[in-house]
Coordinates of C-alpha atoms and ligand atoms in Angstrom, one line a residue:
M28 CA 10.3 -27.5 8.4
D29 CA 12.2 -29.9 10.9
N30 CA 9.9 -30.7 14.0
A31 CA 12.2 -29.6 16.6
T32 CA 10.5 -27.6 19.7
I33 CA 11.8 -24.0 19.2
A34 CA 12.0 -21.3 21.8
A35 CA 12.8 -17.2 20.9
I36 CA 12.1 -14.1 23.5
A37 CA 8.9 -12.5 21.4
T38 CA 9.2 -9.1 23.4
P39 CA 11.2 -6.5 22.6
P40 CA 15.1 -5.7 23.3
G41 CA 15.0 -3.5 26.6
A42 CA 12.8 -3.3 30.1
G43 CA 9.3 -3.3 30.2
G44 CA 6.2 -4.9 31.7
I45 CA 6.5 -7.8 30.7
G46 CA 9.0 -10.0 28.9
V47 CA 7.8 -13.5 27.2
V48 CA 9.4 -16.1 25.7
R49 CA 7.4 -18.4 24.0
L50 CA 8.0 -22.5 23.2
S51 CA 5.9 -24.1 20.2
G52 CA 7.2 -28.0 19.4
D53 CA 6.0 -31.3 20.5
E54 CA 8.2 -31.1 23.4
A55 CA 6.8 -27.7 24.8
A56 CA 5.2 -29.1 27.8
A57 CA 7.5 -31.5 28.2
I58 CA 10.9 -29.2 28.4
A59 CA 8.2 -26.6 30.6
G60 CA 8.1 -29.2 33.2
R61 CA 11.5 -29.6 33.5
V62 CA 12.0 -25.5 34.0
F63 CA 8.7 -24.4 35.8
R64 CA 7.9 -24.8 39.4
L65 CA 4.4 -24.0 41.0
A66 CA 4.6 -21.7 43.8
R67 CA 2.0 -23.3 45.7
T68 CA 3.5 -27.2 45.8
G69 CA 6.9 -26.8 44.4
R70 CA 6.5 -29.1 41.4
A71 CA 6.0 -29.5 37.7
P72 CA 2.8 -28.4 36.5
R73 CA 0.7 -30.9 35.0
L74 CA 0.0 -29.4 30.9
G75 CA -2.6 -32.0 30.1
P76 CA -5.2 -31.4 27.3
N77 CA -7.3 -30.8 29.8
A78 CA -5.4 -27.6 31.1
S79 CA -5.7 -26.3 28.1
H80 CA -5.6 -22.5 28.1
R81 CA -4.8 -22.1 31.7
L82 CA -2.2 -19.8 33.9
F83 CA 0.2 -21.2 36.1
Y84 CA 2.1 -19.2 38.5
G85 CA 5.3 -20.1 39.6
R86 CA 9.4 -20.2 39.1
V87 CA 11.5 -20.2 36.4
V88 CA 14.0 -22.9 37.6
D89 CA 17.3 -23.5 36.6
P90 CA 17.4 -27.3 35.5
E91 CA 21.3 -27.6 37.0
G92 CA 21.4 -27.2 40.6
G93 CA 17.7 -25.9 40.4
A94 CA 18.4 -22.1 41.2
A95 CA 15.8 -20.1 41.0
V96 CA 15.9 -17.8 37.4
D97 CA 12.7 -15.5 37.5
E98 CA 9.0 -15.5 38.9
A99 CA 6.8 -15.8 36.2
L100 CA 3.5 -17.0 35.1
L101 CA 3.2 -19.7 32.3
A102 CA 0.3 -19.5 29.7
W103 CA -0.2 -23.3 28.0
M104 CA -2.0 -23.9 24.9
A105 CA -2.3 -27.3 23.6
A106 CA -2.3 -27.8 19.8
P107 CA -3.9 -27.6 17.4
R108 CA -5.5 -23.8 19.4
T109 CA -2.7 -21.8 18.9
Y110 CA -0.7 -19.6 16.6
T111 CA 1.5 -22.1 15.2
R112 CA -1.0 -25.1 15.4
E113 CA 1.7 -26.8 18.0
D114 CA 1.5 -27.3 22.0
T115 CA 2.7 -23.9 23.3
V116 CA 4.0 -22.4 26.3
E117 CA 5.0 -19.0 26.9
F118 CA 6.6 -17.5 30.2
S119 CA 5.1 -14.0 31.0
C120 CA 8.9 -13.3 32.8
H121 CA 10.1 -9.3 34.7
G122 CA 10.3 -7.2 31.6
G123 CA 13.7 -7.3 31.1
P124 CA 16.7 -8.0 29.3
V125 CA 18.8 -10.6 32.1
P126 CA 15.6 -12.2 33.5
V127 CA 13.9 -13.3 29.7
R128 CA 17.8 -13.8 28.7
E129 CA 18.1 -16.1 31.5
T130 CA 14.7 -18.4 31.1
L131 CA 15.5 -18.3 27.4
R132 CA 18.8 -20.4 28.6
V133 CA 17.4 -22.3 30.5
V134 CA 14.7 -23.5 28.3
L135 CA 17.6 -23.7 25.0
A136 CA 19.2 -25.8 28.1
A137 CA 16.5 -28.2 28.9
G138 CA 16.0 -28.8 24.7
A139 CA 14.4 -26.3 23.2
R140 CA 16.5 -24.5 19.5
A141 CA 16.5 -21.1 19.4
A142 CA 14.0 -19.9 16.3
E143 CA 14.9 -18.7 13.7
P144 CA 13.4 -15.0 12.8
G145 CA 9.1 -15.7 11.7
E146 CA 9.7 -19.1 12.2
F147 CA 6.4 -19.2 14.4
T148 CA 5.0 -17.7 12.1
L149 CA 6.0 -19.9 9.4
R150 CA 4.8 -22.9 11.1
A151 CA 0.9 -21.2 11.2
F152 CA 1.7 -21.3 7.6
L153 CA 3.1 -24.8 7.6
N154 CA 0.6 -26.3 9.5
G155 CA -2.3 -24.5 7.3
R156 CA -3.5 -21.8 9.8
L157 CA -2.6 -19.0 7.9
D158 CA -2.5 -18.4 4.1
L159 CA 0.5 -16.8 3.0
T160 CA -1.5 -13.5 2.4
Q161 CA -2.4 -13.7 6.1
A162 CA 1.6 -14.7 7.4
E163 CA 2.5 -11.5 5.2
A164 CA -0.3 -9.3 6.4
V165 CA 1.3 -10.1 10.0
L166 CA 4.4 -8.1 9.2
N167 CA 1.9 -5.2 7.9
V168 CA 0.6 -5.6 11.2
V169 CA 3.8 -5.5 13.6
G170 CA 4.8 -2.5 11.0
A171 CA 1.6 -0.5 10.8
R172 CA 2.4 3.2 11.3
T173 CA -1.4 4.5 11.0
A174 CA -5.0 3.3 12.3
E175 CA -6.3 3.1 9.0
G176 CA -2.8 1.0 8.2
L177 CA -3.9 -1.2 11.0
R178 CA -7.1 -1.9 10.5
L179 CA -6.0 -2.7 6.7
A180 CA -3.1 -5.5 7.9
V181 CA -6.2 -6.9 10.4
A182 CA -8.5 -7.3 7.7
D183 CA -5.6 -9.3 5.5
L184 CA -4.6 -11.1 8.4
A185 CA -8.2 -12.7 8.5
G186 CA -7.7 -13.2 4.7
D187 CA -9.1 -10.2 3.2
L188 CA -6.2 -10.3 0.1
G189 CA -7.0 -14.2 0.0
R190 CA -10.5 -14.0 0.1
R191 CA -10.3 -10.9 -2.9
L192 CA -8.2 -13.2 -5.1
G193 CA -10.4 -16.0 -4.9
P194 CA -12.8 -15.2 -7.9
A195 CA -9.6 -14.9 -9.8
R196 CA -8.3 -18.3 -9.0
D197 CA -11.5 -19.9 -9.4
A198 CA -11.8 -18.5 -12.8
L199 CA -8.5 -19.4 -13.9
V200 CA -9.2 -23.3 -12.6
G201 CA -12.3 -22.9 -14.2
L202 CA -10.6 -22.1 -17.9
L203 CA -7.2 -25.3 -16.8
A204 CA -10.5 -27.4 -16.3
F205 CA -11.9 -26.8 -19.4
F206 CA -8.6 -27.0 -21.6
D207 CA -7.4 -30.0 -19.9
A208 CA -10.9 -31.4 -20.5
A209 CA -11.1 -30.2 -24.1
A210 CA -7.6 -31.8 -24.7
D211 CA -9.4 -35.5 -24.4
F212 CA -12.1 -35.1 -26.2
P213 CA -12.7 -35.5 -30.0
D214 CA -13.0 -32.6 -31.9
D215 CA -16.7 -32.3 -32.7
E216 CA -17.2 -33.4 -29.0
I217 CA -15.7 -30.4 -27.4
P218 CA -18.3 -28.9 -24.3
T219 CA -19.1 -25.4 -24.7
F220 CA -17.4 -22.7 -22.1
D221 CA -17.1 -19.2 -22.2
V222 CA -13.4 -18.6 -22.5
V223 CA -13.3 -15.1 -23.2
A224 CA -15.9 -14.4 -20.8
G225 CA -13.3 -16.6 -18.6
L226 CA -10.6 -14.7 -19.3
A227 CA -12.4 -11.3 -18.6
E228 CA -14.1 -12.4 -15.2
A229 CA -9.6 -13.1 -14.1
E230 CA -8.6 -9.9 -16.0
G231 CA -11.1 -7.6 -13.8
A232 CA -10.8 -9.2 -10.3
L233 CA -6.8 -9.4 -10.8
A234 CA -7.0 -5.6 -11.8
D235 CA -9.1 -4.6 -9.3
V236 CA -6.1 -5.8 -6.5
V237 CA -3.7 -4.4 -8.5
V238 CA -5.6 -0.5 -8.8
G239 CA -6.1 -1.2 -4.7
S240 CA -3.0 -1.6 -4.2
K241 CA -1.2 1.4 -5.3
A242 CA -3.0 2.6 -2.8
G243 CA -1.9 0.3 -0.1
M244 CA 1.8 1.0 -0.5
L245 CA 0.9 4.5 0.2
F246 CA -0.7 3.3 3.5
R247 CA 2.7 1.1 3.9
E248 CA 5.5 3.5 2.8
G249 CA 3.6 7.0 4.0
A250 CA 4.3 10.2 0.9
Q251 CA 6.4 13.5 1.4
V252 CA 4.8 16.5 1.1
A253 CA 6.6 19.9 0.6
L254 CA 4.9 23.3 1.5
I255 CA 6.4 25.6 -0.7
G256 CA 6.0 29.4 -1.3
R257 CA 8.2 32.5 -1.7
P258 CA 9.2 34.1 2.4
N259 CA 6.1 34.7 4.6
V260 CA 3.6 33.4 3.1
G261 CA 2.9 31.2 6.1
K262 CA 4.7 28.2 5.3
S263 CA 5.8 27.0 8.6
S264 CA 2.5 28.8 10.2
L265 CA 0.7 26.2 8.1
L266 CA 2.8 23.2 9.1
N267 CA 1.8 24.2 12.6
A268 CA -1.9 24.2 11.8
L269 CA -1.4 20.4 10.3
L270 CA 0.2 19.2 13.0
R271 CA -1.6 21.3 16.0
T272 CA 1.8 22.1 17.4
E273 CA 4.0 25.0 17.3
R274 CA 6.8 23.1 15.9
A275 CA 8.6 25.3 13.2
I276 CA 9.3 29.0 14.5
V277 CA 6.9 31.3 13.0
T278 CA 8.1 35.3 12.5
P279 CA 6.6 38.0 10.5
I280 CA 10.8 38.2 9.2
A281 CA 10.8 37.2 5.5
G282 CA 13.3 34.5 5.9
T283 CA 12.5 32.8 8.8
T284 CA 12.9 29.1 7.6
R285 CA 16.2 28.2 6.9
D286 CA 16.4 24.6 6.8
V287 CA 14.0 21.6 5.8
V288 CA 12.0 20.9 8.6
A289 CA 9.9 17.2 8.8
E290 CA 7.0 16.3 10.5
T291 CA 5.1 13.5 9.8
I292 CA 1.0 13.6 10.8
A293 CA -1.6 10.6 9.7
L294 CA -3.9 12.2 6.6
G295 CA -7.1 9.8 5.4
G296 CA -4.7 7.0 7.1
V297 CA -1.4 7.6 5.2
P298 CA 1.9 8.5 7.2
V299 CA 2.0 12.0 5.3
T300 CA 5.5 13.5 6.1
L301 CA 5.1 17.4 5.4
L302 CA 8.2 19.1 4.8
D303 CA 8.5 23.1 5.3
T304 CA 10.6 24.9 3.4
A305 CA 12.5 28.0 3.2
G306 CA 11.0 30.3 1.3
I307 CA 12.2 30.5 -2.7
A308 CA 13.4 34.1 -3.3
E309 CA 15.9 35.8 -4.8
T310 CA 18.2 36.4 -2.4
D311 CA 22.4 37.3 -2.1
D312 CA 22.3 36.2 1.8
P313 CA 24.1 33.0 1.5
V314 CA 22.4 31.7 4.2
E315 CA 19.0 31.8 2.8
L316 CA 20.5 31.0 -0.7
L317 CA 21.6 27.5 0.9
G318 CA 18.1 27.0 2.4
V319 CA 16.1 27.9 -1.1
E320 CA 18.8 25.3 -2.5
R321 CA 16.9 22.7 0.4
S322 CA 13.6 24.0 -0.3
R323 CA 14.4 23.0 -4.3
R324 CA 15.5 19.0 -3.3
A325 CA 12.9 18.6 -0.8
L326 CA 10.5 19.5 -4.2
I327 CA 12.1 16.5 -6.0
A328 CA 12.1 14.4 -2.9
A329 CA 8.4 14.7 -2.5
A330 CA 5.7 13.1 -3.3
A331 CA 3.0 15.5 -3.9
A332 CA 3.6 19.8 -3.1
V333 CA 1.5 22.6 -1.1
F334 CA 2.0 26.0 -2.8
V335 CA 1.1 28.2 -0.7
L336 CA 0.1 32.0 -1.3
D337 CA -0.9 35.1 0.9
G338 CA -4.0 36.2 0.1
S339 CA -3.6 39.5 1.5
V340 CA -1.5 40.6 -0.7
A341 CA -1.0 40.1 -5.0
P342 CA 1.2 37.6 -6.1
G343 CA 4.7 39.0 -6.6
P344 CA 7.7 37.9 -9.0
N345 CA 8.7 35.3 -5.9
D346 CA 5.4 33.3 -6.5
L347 CA 5.6 33.5 -9.9
A348 CA 8.9 32.1 -10.1
V349 CA 7.8 29.8 -7.6
A350 CA 4.8 28.7 -9.6
R351 CA 7.0 28.1 -12.9
A352 CA 9.2 26.3 -11.0
L353 CA 6.4 23.6 -9.8
V354 CA 5.2 23.8 -13.5
E355 CA 8.5 23.1 -14.9
R356 CA 8.7 19.8 -12.8
T357 CA 5.3 19.2 -14.0
L358 CA 6.7 18.8 -17.8
D359 CA 9.5 16.7 -16.7
G360 CA 6.6 14.1 -16.1
G361 CA 8.0 12.8 -12.7
S362 CA 6.6 16.0 -11.4
P363 CA 4.8 16.0 -8.0
P364 CA 1.2 17.3 -8.0
V365 CA 0.2 20.1 -6.3
V366 CA -2.4 21.7 -4.0
I367 CA -2.9 25.7 -4.0
A368 CA -3.2 27.2 -0.3
V369 CA -4.6 30.8 -0.2
N370 CA -3.5 31.4 3.1
K371 CA -4.6 34.5 5.3
A372 CA -8.2 34.3 4.6
D373 CA -8.8 36.0 7.9
L374 CA -7.4 39.2 6.8
P375 CA -10.0 42.0 5.4
D376 CA -7.3 42.9 2.5
R377 CA -8.0 40.1 -0.2
A378 CA -5.8 40.1 -3.2
D379 CA -6.5 38.7 -6.8
Q380 CA -4.3 35.4 -6.7
S381 CA -5.0 34.7 -10.9
S382 CA -1.7 35.7 -12.0
A383 CA -0.5 32.5 -9.7
L384 CA -3.5 30.5 -10.0
A385 CA -3.0 30.7 -14.3
V386 CA 0.3 28.9 -14.4
L387 CA -1.4 26.1 -12.7
P388 CA -4.4 25.9 -14.1
R389 CA -5.2 22.2 -12.9
S390 CA -4.4 22.5 -9.5
P391 CA -6.9 22.4 -7.0
V392 CA -7.1 25.4 -4.6
V393 CA -8.3 25.9 -0.8
S394 CA -8.9 28.9 1.0
V395 CA -7.1 28.2 4.3
S396 CA -6.6 30.6 7.0
C397 CA -3.6 28.7 9.9
R398 CA -4.6 31.5 12.4
T399 CA -8.2 30.9 13.0
G400 CA -7.6 27.0 11.2
D401 CA -10.5 27.7 8.5
G402 CA -10.5 25.7 5.6
L403 CA -7.6 22.7 6.9
T404 CA -10.2 20.2 6.6
D405 CA -10.7 21.2 2.9
L406 CA -6.5 21.4 2.2
E407 CA -6.5 17.9 4.6
R408 CA -8.6 16.7 1.6
A409 CA -7.2 18.1 -1.6
L410 CA -3.8 16.5 -0.4
S411 CA -5.3 12.7 0.4
A412 CA -7.1 12.8 -3.0
L413 CA -4.0 14.0 -4.9
L414 CA -1.9 11.6 -2.9
G415 CA -4.3 8.5 -4.6
A416 CA -5.5 7.4 -1.0
D417 CA -8.9 7.9 -1.4
V418 CA -9.4 4.6 -3.6
A419 CA -12.3 2.4 -2.3
Q420 CA -10.5 -0.3 -1.6
P421 CA -6.8 -0.5 -0.7
A422 CA -5.3 -3.9 -0.8
L423 CA -1.9 -3.7 1.8
I424 CA 0.2 -5.8 -0.3
T425 CA 3.9 -5.7 -0.4
A426 CA 6.0 -5.4 -3.5
R427 CA 6.5 -9.1 -4.0
Q428 CA 3.2 -9.8 -4.2
H429 CA 2.4 -6.8 -5.9
A430 CA 5.0 -8.0 -8.8
A431 CA 3.6 -11.5 -8.6
L432 CA -0.1 -9.9 -9.4
D433 CA 1.3 -8.3 -12.0
R434 CA 3.1 -11.3 -13.4
A435 CA -0.7 -12.5 -13.4
L436 CA -2.5 -9.8 -14.9
A437 CA -0.1 -9.8 -17.6
H438 CA -0.9 -13.7 -18.3
V439 CA -4.0 -13.3 -18.2
R440 CA -3.5 -10.1 -20.9
D441 CA -1.6 -12.5 -23.4
A442 CA -4.6 -15.6 -23.2
A443 CA -6.8 -13.2 -24.1
L444 CA -5.2 -11.3 -26.4
A445 CA -4.4 -15.3 -28.2
R446 CA -8.1 -16.3 -28.1
A447 CA -9.2 -12.9 -29.9
A448 CA -6.5 -14.2 -32.8
G449 CA -7.6 -17.1 -32.8
Y450 CA -4.7 -19.5 -31.1
P451 CA -5.1 -23.3 -30.4
I452 CA -6.0 -23.7 -26.5
D453 CA -2.9 -25.3 -25.4
L454 CA -1.3 -21.7 -26.4
L455 CA -3.8 -20.1 -24.0
A456 CA -3.4 -23.4 -21.5
T457 CA 0.5 -22.0 -21.2
D458 CA -0.5 -18.4 -19.8
V459 CA -4.1 -19.4 -17.8
R460 CA -1.6 -22.0 -16.0
A461 CA 1.4 -18.9 -15.6
A462 CA -1.0 -16.9 -14.1
L463 CA -2.2 -19.1 -11.8
R464 CA 0.9 -20.0 -10.7
A465 CA 1.6 -16.2 -9.9
V466 CA -1.4 -16.2 -8.0
G467 CA -0.6 -19.4 -6.2
S468 CA 2.3 -17.5 -5.1
V469 CA 0.6 -14.6 -3.4
T470 CA -1.6 -17.3 -2.0
G471 CA 1.0 -20.0 -1.1
E472 CA -0.8 -22.1 -3.2
A473 CA 2.3 -22.5 -5.2
V474 CA 5.4 -21.2 -3.6
D475 CA 8.6 -22.4 -3.1
E476 CA 11.3 -22.8 -0.6
A477 CA 14.1 -20.1 -1.4
V478 CA 10.9 -17.3 -1.5
L479 CA 9.6 -18.5 2.0
T480 CA 12.8 -18.0 3.0
E481 CA 13.5 -14.8 1.7
I482 CA 10.0 -13.5 3.2
F483 CA 9.8 -15.2 6.8
S484 CA 13.6 -13.8 7.1
R485 CA 12.0 -10.6 7.5
F486 CA 9.7 -11.2 10.1
C487 CA 11.5 -10.6 14.0
I488 CA 13.3 -14.1 16.0
G489 CA 10.1 -14.6 18.5
K490 CA 7.2 -13.7 15.5
Ligands
GTP520 N1 -3.1 36.9 9.4 C1 -2.5 36.0 9.3 N2 -1.4 36.0 9.7 C2 -0.9 34.8 9.1 C3 -1.1 33.2 8.8 N3 -0.3 32.4 8.6 C4 0.6 33.1 8.6 N4 0.6 34.5 9.4 C5 1.6 34.9 10.0 O1 2.8 35.2 8.7 C6 3.8 35.3 9.0 C7 5.2 34.4 8.3 O2 4.5 33.7 9.1 P1 5.7 32.1 8.5 O3 4.8 31.1 8.8 O4 6.5 32.2 9.0 O5 5.9 32.4 6.5 P2 6.8 31.1 6.0 O6 6.2 31.2 5.2 O7 7.3 30.4 6.9 O8 8.2 31.9 6.0 P3 9.6 32.1 5.7 O9 10.0 31.1 6.8 O10 10.2 33.2 6.4 O11 10.1 31.5 4.2 C8 3.7 35.6 10.8 O12 3.8 36.6 11.1 C9 2.5 35.0 10.1 O13 2.4 35.0 12.0 C10 -3.1 34.0 8.9 O14 -3.3 32.2 8.0 N5 -3.2 34.8 8.8
MG521 MG1 9.2 29.2 7.8

């Protein structure tokens, strides 16, 4: 890190209520003094430690010639109680692209350097205000797609992931300390230490986080769910009912939906994209055939499927064909799991559905009515269980963190195997050290420059 004072526009491009230009570094106050005049006195504000965390009202001016650039509020925050732990100034300008760009221009002319993407957060990390799990959580906070996803990311921001990795880290450090000590003792005086218990503890703590991270991925990335069935069973009605709007066309005519309609809802905090598809049927109509082809493709792309049946009539050949198509996918291994929704529960006529249900004996069955809304909550619950969103402690980790923790877990398991096979301690130490390095690359205790560059390049400029 160089110690230049950096500056960037911190708000998104375009027009808005306000636009913020941010400055961080030793020279922040001096640079602000060159480009800001108080409305009341026409002078530069006095930005010392005693005036920290205060707002000043005035104008941003071009130091070349003194022309006013914009009217603005200047927020002054003295180190170390700031995001970066450095002196920080934020100009809140009028929220148009030109006032913020001009403000940035004069700030740069007055001595600041344009910040790289994520450089403010990088400084927060390098200055010890955030560990790496918290810095990466900032990305998840910004990118959160549901309220639940945001809650998890904010918990990580407060250090949740770092804390959850604490026991694994402590166990590994304890093992290494023992290995080092053991090397220094004569054979008959080696202190006793339960290596097996230490390894088991590290393994348990790491496995918890790795399991939770699968659910965490789901909160961040979301999942696609295909609504599948023969024509006229109520797939589009179900899409509308789950969305609580009339998004898709619904008619009593079979073959209404031709194209896939995709809409996203939050299901137990997971962003779920529902794919309403054309009813799958034997048909000669070329347009309907194309629709059926798209339904099949949607099914392949989806993480799960809702198999919709019309509960008021007995399943026909088309229903059974759809059920079999779902099972074929199951046998492929890569199949989406299925929930069966027996629709139109409000109609007095009820027909036995067992011939279709028998084809998918392991899938949960929910009775619903898109007309009255009955059973929809049960269906939503069954779906989030199917997607694996009901894990007690989801961990919102990135693919990089996931890979590192997987690696750590593998090393710990190797060490346990080596121990069971009676290998000498120094062989175990290699694996334990590698596991600790992998955990350290997540928390930031052992991380190299290239990884840092890769992580922080994913941030916006100004963050
Ligand atoms: N009584 C009753 N009718 C329903 C219910 N759900 C859907 N329907 C009716 O069933 C008919 C077909 O509904 P759609 O939602 O268009 O069915 P679909 O499965 O999308 O049909 P395609 O697009 O042709 O494949 C419409 O007349 C709906 O009003 C329900 O829960 N109860
Ligand atoms: Mg439809």
